[in-house]
Coordinates of C-alpha atoms in Angstrom, one line a residue:
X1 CA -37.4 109.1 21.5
X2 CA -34.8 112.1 21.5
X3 CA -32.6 110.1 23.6
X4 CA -33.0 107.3 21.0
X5 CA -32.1 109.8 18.2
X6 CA -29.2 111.6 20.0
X7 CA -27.6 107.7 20.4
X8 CA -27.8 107.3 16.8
X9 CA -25.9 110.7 16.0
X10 CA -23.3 110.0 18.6
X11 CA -22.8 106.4 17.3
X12 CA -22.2 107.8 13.5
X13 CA -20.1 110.3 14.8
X14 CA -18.1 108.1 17.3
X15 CA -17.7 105.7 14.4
X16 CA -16.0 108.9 11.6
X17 CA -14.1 110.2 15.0
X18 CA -12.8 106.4 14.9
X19 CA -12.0 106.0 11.2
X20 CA -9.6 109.3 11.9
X21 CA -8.3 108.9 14.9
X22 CA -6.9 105.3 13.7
X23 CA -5.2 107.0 10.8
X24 CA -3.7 109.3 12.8
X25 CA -2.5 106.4 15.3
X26 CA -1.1 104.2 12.4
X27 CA 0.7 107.7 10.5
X28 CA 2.3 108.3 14.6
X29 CA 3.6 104.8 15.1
X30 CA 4.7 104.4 10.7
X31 CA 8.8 105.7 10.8
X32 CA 9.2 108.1 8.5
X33 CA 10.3 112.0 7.8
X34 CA 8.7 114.2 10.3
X35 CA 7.9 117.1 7.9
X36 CA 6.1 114.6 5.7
X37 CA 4.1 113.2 9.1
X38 CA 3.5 116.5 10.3
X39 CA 2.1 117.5 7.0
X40 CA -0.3 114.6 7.4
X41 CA -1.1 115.1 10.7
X42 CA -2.4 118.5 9.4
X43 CA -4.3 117.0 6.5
X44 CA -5.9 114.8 8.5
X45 CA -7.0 117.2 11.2
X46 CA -8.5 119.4 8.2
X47 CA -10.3 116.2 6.6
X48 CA -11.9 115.6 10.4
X49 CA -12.5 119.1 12.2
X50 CA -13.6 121.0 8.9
X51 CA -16.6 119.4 8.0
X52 CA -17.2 119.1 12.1
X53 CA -18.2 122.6 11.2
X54 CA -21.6 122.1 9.2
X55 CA -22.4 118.9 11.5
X56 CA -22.3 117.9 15.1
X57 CA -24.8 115.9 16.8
X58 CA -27.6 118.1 18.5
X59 CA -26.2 121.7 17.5
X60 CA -25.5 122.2 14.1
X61 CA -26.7 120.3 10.8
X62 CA -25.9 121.1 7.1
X63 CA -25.8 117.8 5.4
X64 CA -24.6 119.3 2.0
X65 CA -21.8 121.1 3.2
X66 CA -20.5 118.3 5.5
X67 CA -20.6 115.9 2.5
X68 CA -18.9 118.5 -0.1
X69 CA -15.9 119.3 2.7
X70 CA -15.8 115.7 3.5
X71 CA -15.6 114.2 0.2
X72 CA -13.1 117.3 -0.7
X73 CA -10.9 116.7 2.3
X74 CA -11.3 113.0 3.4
X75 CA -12.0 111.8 0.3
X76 CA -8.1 113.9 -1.1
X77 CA -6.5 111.9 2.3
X78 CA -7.8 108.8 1.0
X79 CA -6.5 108.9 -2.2
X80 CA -3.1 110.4 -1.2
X81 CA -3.3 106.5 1.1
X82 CA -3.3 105.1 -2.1
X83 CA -0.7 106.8 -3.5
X84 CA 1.3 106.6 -0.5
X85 CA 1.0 103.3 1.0
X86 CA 4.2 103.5 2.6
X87 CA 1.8 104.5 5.8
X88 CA -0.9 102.2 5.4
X89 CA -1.1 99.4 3.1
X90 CA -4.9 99.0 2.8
X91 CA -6.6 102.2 3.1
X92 CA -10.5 102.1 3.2
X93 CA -13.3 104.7 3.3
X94 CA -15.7 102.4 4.7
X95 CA -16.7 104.9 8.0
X96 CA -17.0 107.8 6.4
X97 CA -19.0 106.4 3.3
X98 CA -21.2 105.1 6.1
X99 CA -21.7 108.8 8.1
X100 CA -22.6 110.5 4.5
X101 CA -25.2 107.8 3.8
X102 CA -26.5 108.6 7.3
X103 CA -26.8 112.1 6.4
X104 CA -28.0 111.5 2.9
X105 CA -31.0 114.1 1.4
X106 CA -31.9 115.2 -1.8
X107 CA -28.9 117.7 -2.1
X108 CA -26.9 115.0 -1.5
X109 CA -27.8 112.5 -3.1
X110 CA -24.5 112.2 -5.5
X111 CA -22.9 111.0 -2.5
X112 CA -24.1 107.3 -3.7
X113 CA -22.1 107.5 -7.0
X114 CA -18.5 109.3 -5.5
X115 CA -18.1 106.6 -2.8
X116 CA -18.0 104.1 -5.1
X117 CA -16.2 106.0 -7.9
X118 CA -13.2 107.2 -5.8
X119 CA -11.9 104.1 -4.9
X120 CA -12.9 102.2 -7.8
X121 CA -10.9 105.1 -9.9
X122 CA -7.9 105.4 -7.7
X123 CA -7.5 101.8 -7.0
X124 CA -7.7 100.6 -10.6
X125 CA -5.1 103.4 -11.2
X126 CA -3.0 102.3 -8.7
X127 CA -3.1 99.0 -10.3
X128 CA -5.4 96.9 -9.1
X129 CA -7.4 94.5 -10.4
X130 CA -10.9 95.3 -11.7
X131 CA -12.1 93.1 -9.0
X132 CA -10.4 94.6 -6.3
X133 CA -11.2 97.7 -7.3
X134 CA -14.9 97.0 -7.8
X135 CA -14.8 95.2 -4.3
X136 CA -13.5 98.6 -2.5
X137 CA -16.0 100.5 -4.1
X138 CA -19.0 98.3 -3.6
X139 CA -17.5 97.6 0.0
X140 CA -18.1 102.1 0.1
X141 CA -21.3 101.7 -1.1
X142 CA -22.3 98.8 1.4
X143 CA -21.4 101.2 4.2
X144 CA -23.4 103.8 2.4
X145 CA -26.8 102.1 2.1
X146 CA -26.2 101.1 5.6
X147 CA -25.9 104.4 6.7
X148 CA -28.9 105.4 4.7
X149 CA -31.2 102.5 6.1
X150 CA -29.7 103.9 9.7
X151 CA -31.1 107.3 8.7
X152 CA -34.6 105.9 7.5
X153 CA -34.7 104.4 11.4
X154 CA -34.0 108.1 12.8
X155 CA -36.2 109.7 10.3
X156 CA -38.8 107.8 11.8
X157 CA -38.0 107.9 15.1
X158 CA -37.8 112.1 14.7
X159 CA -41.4 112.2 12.8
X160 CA -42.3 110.0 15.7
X161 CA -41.3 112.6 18.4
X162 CA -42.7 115.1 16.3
X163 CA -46.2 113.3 16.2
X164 CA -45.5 113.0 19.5
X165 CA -45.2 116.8 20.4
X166 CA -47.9 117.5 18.1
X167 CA -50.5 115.4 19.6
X168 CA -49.7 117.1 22.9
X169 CA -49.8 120.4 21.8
X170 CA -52.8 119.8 20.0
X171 CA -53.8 118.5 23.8
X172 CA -53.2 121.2 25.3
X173 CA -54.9 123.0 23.1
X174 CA -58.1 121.3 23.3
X175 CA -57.6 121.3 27.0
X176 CA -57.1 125.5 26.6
X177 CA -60.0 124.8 24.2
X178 CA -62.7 123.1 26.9
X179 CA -61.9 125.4 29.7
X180 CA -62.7 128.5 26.9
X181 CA -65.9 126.4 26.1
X182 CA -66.9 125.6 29.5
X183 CA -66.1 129.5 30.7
X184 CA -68.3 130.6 28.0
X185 CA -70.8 128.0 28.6
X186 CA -71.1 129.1 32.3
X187 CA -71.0 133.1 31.4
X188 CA -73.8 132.3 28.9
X189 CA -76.2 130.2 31.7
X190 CA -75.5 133.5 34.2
X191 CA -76.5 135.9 31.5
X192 CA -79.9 133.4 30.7
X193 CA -81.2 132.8 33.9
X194 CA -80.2 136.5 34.5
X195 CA -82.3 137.5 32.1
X196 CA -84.9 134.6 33.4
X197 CA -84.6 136.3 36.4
X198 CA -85.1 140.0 35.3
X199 CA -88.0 138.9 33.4
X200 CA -89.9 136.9 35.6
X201 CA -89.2 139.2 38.6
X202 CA -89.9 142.5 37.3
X203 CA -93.4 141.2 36.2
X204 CA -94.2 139.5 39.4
X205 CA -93.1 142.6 41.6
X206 CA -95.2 145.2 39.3
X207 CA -98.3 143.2 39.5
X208 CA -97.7 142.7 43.6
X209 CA -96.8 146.5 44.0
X210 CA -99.9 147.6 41.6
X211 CA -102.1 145.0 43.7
X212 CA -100.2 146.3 47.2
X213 CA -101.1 150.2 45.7
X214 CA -104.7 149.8 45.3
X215 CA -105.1 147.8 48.7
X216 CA -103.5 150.1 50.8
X217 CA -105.8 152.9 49.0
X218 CA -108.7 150.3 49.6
X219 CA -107.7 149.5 53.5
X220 CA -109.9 152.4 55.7
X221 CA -112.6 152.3 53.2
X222 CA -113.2 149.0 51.9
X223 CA -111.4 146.2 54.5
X224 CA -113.5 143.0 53.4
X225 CA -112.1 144.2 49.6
X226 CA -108.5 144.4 50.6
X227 CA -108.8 140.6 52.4
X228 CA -110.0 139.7 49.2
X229 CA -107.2 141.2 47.3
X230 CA -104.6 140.0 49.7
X231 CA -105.6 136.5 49.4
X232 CA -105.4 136.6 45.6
X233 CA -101.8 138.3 46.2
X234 CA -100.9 135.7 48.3
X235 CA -102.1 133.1 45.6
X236 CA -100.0 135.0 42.8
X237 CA -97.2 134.9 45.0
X238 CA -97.1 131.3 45.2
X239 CA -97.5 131.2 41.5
X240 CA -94.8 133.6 41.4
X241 CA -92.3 131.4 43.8
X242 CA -93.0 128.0 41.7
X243 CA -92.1 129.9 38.5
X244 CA -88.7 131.4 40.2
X245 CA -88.6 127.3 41.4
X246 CA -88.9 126.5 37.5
X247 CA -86.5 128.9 36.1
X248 CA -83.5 128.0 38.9
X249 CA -83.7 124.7 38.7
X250 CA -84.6 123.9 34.9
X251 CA -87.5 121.5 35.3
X252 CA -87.3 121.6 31.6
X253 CA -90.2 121.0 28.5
X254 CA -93.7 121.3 30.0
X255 CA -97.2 120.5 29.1
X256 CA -98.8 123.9 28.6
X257 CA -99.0 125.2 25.1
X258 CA -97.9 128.7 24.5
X259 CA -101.4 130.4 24.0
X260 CA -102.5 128.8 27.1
X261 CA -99.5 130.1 29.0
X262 CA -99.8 133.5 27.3
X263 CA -103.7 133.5 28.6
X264 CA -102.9 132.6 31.8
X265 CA -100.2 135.6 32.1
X266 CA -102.7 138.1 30.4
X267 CA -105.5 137.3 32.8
X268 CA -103.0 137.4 35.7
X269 CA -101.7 140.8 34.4
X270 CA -105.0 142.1 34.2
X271 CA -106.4 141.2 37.4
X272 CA -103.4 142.4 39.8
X273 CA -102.8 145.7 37.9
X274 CA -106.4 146.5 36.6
X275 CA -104.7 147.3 33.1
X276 CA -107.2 146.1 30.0
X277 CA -105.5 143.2 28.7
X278 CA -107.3 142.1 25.2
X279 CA -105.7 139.1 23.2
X280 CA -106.5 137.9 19.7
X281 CA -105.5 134.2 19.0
X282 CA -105.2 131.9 16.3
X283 CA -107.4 128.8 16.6
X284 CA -104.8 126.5 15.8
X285 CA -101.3 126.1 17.2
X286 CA -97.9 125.1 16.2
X287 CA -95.9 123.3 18.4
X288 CA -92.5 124.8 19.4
X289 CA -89.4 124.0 21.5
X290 CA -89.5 125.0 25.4
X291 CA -86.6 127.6 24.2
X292 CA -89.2 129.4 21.8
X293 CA -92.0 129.3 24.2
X294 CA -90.1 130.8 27.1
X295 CA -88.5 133.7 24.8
X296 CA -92.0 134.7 23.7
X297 CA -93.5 134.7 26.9
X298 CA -90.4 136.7 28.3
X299 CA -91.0 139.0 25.6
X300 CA -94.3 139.4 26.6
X301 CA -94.1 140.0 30.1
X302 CA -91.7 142.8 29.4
X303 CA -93.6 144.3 27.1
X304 CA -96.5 144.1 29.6
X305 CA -94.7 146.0 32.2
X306 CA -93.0 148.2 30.2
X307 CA -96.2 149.4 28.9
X308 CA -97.9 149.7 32.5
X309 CA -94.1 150.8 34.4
X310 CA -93.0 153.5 31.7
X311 CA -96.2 154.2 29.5
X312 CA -98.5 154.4 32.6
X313 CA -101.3 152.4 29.9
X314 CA -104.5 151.4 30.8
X315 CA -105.2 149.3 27.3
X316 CA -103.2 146.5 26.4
X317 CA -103.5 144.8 22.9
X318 CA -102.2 141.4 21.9
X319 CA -102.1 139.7 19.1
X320 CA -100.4 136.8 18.0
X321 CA -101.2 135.2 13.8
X322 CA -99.2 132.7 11.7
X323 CA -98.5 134.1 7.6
X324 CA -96.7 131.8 5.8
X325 CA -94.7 130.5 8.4
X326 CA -93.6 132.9 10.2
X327 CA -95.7 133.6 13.7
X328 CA -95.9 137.6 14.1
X329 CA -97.1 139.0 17.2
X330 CA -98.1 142.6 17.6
X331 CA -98.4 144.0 21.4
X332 CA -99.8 147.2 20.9
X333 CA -100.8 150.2 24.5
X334 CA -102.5 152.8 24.4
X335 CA -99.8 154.6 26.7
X336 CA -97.8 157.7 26.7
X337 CA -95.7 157.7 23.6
X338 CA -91.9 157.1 23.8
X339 CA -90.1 160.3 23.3
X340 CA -86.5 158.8 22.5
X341 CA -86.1 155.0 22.0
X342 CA -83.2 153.8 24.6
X343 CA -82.6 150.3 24.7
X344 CA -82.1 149.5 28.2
X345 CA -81.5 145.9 29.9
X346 CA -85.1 145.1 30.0
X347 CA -85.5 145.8 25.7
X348 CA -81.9 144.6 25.1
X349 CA -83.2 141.3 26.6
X350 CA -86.2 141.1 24.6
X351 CA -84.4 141.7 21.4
X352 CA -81.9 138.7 22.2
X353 CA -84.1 136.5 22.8
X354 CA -86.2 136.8 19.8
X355 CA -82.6 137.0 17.4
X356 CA -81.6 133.6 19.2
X357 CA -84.7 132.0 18.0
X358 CA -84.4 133.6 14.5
X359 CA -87.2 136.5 15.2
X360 CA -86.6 140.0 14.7
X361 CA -87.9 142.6 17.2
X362 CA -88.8 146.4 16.6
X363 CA -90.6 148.8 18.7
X364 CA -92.3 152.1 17.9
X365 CA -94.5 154.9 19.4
X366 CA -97.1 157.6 17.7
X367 CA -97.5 160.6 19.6
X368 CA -101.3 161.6 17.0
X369 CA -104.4 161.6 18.2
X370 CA -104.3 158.1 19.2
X371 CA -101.2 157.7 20.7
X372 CA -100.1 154.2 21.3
X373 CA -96.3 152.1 21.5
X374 CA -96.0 149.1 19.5
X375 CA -94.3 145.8 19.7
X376 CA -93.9 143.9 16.8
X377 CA -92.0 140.8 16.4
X378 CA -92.2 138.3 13.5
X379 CA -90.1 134.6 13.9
X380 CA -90.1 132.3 11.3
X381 CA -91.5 128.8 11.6
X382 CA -88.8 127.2 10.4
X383 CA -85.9 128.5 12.3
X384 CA -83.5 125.7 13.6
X385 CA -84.3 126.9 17.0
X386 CA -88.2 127.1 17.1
X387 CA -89.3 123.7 15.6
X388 CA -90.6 121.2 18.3
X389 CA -88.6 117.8 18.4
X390 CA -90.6 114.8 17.7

């Protein structure tokens, strides 16, 4: 398409370079007094090179000043043909009439009137007829309008190429776009299962090191006990494994609800680390999206080993109710009191999980005569990202 434009700026060009440079061959090959020729010559080198100045195809364009130095310059030669006709006996200013309707804006858009007014004027005083004089400038103004429906075609052509650029930039950009998206989409899924991963491991390897603790102290004194324990290890570490299966390979929604899956995690809690795990649940529950379940659980299990890892508890409290809408959960220990809350990766997590989901997470400690740390998260009901699809 710039090819296509650059063709039709050479053409108007080629066709004004034309219109002078056949002057200039008639005024050579016309006898006459050199002074006078010369002066001409000079004139009509001005009327073609200055205006040459504020347009040349593909490096300079000023369509208002061409127009005023061509109309001033050419337009003066082509009356002073009129006058003079010993050098050409039918002088026209059909070519450039035809560039400056090419290169026709707003600005110029009293072009339309001169081209047809200079002859016409002129002409008629020379002492033509009406006709003829009308005929020369309409003849102008045909060349004009030509030239303007020329520029409509490369005006088109140029939006064209411009659309054209556009549309690939805007490609590229989407292109720049998806590659951002799908970086981000991959840094987000490392951080997740990270997080999956920090979660589900850190509770399975305190339970098996509590469980591994107490069977070692158990082993000279009490062997038949410690087979008993290391069977049940070995069954919590298959448990263990198909839940690192689950979160690595996304086997997505599944059938548990989340107080089951909470009571299953208590009672497993309790039994390999000996900790006191009491739960108080609704009797009805709300369904939620796998998302919800999994950052409550999470949130859970962290607390739970926080509580034993940090706290060294012995009492675990949980309770979970739903208040108008909004599902609040209270994990409270009876362990040693925090002296100076630092949010590590393990409560950092926590805390972004729950704010994904719409929840709010806050954590506190009393050092009185019942000391005790406290979880407390409350998630609305209605959040975009707990409801259950249908």
């Amino acid at each position: 398409m710039k090819k296509i434009i650059a063709f039709m700026d050479w053409s108007i060009f080629s066709l004004r370079f034309y219109h002078y440079l056949l002057l200039a061959i008639l005024i050579l090959t016309v006898p006459g007094d050199s002074a006078h020729v010369q002066l001409e010559i000079i004139w009509l080198l001005a009327a073609f090179l200055v205006p040459i100045l504020f347009w040349f195809p593909q490096l300079r364009l000023n369509n208002l000043w061409f127009c005023i130095t061509e109309v001033i310059l050419g337009g003066s030669y082509y009356v002073n043909m009129t006058i003079h006709s010993e050098f050409i006996s039918s002088p026209d200013y059909l070519l450039p009439s035809l560039t400056m309707g090419y290169l026709l804006t707003r600005k110029t858009f009293w072009i339309i009137p001169t081209v047809f007014l200079i002859p016409f004027v002129f002409l008629f005083n020379q002492g033509y007829t009406l006709n003829q004089s009308m005929s020369m400038g309409f003849d102008n103004l045909l060349f004009c309008f030509i030239g303007i429906w020329v520029s409509f075609i490369a005006n088109a052509y140029r939006q064209k190429n411009a659309l054209a650029v556009e549309v690939a930039h805007q490609n590229r950009l989407l292109s720049h776009y998806a590659a951002q998206v799908e970086k981000l989409t991959l840094m987000e899924e490392r951080s997740r299962m990270s997080k999956e991963l920090h979660d589900t491991l850190g509770h399975s390897f305190i339970s098996l090191i509590m469980s591994l603790d107490a069977a070692i102290a158990l082993l000279d004194h009490k062997p038949a006990e410690v087979k008993d324990r290391l069977i049940r290890l070995r069954a919590l570490a298959e448990r263990n494994l198909d839940e690192m299966r689950d979160v690595v390979h996304e086997m997505g929604e599944d059938d548990n609800s989340l107080f089951k899956q909470i009571s299953v995690l208590a009672d497993s809690f309790a039994e390999h680390t000996g900790t006191n795990v009491t739960l108080n649940l609704p009797m009805t529950e709300h369904a939620m999206l796998l998302k919800a379940r999994q950052a409550i659980l999470r949130m859970i299990q962290e607390s739970f080993t926080n509580a034993l890892k940090h706290g060294k508890a012995s009492k675990l409290n949980l309770e979970l109710s739903f208040v108008e809408e909004v599902l609040h959960i209270v994990i409270r220990n009876n362990g040693k009191p925090l002296d100076k809350l630092e949010y590590g990766f393990g409560l950092t997590t926590m805390k972004q999980r729950i704010q994904e989901i719409g929840g709010k997470l806050t954590l506190s400690s009393s050092s009185g005569a019942t000391s005790f740390t406290e979880v407390r998260c409350e998630i609305p009901l209605n959040g975009v990202m707990l409801h259950a699809e249908d």
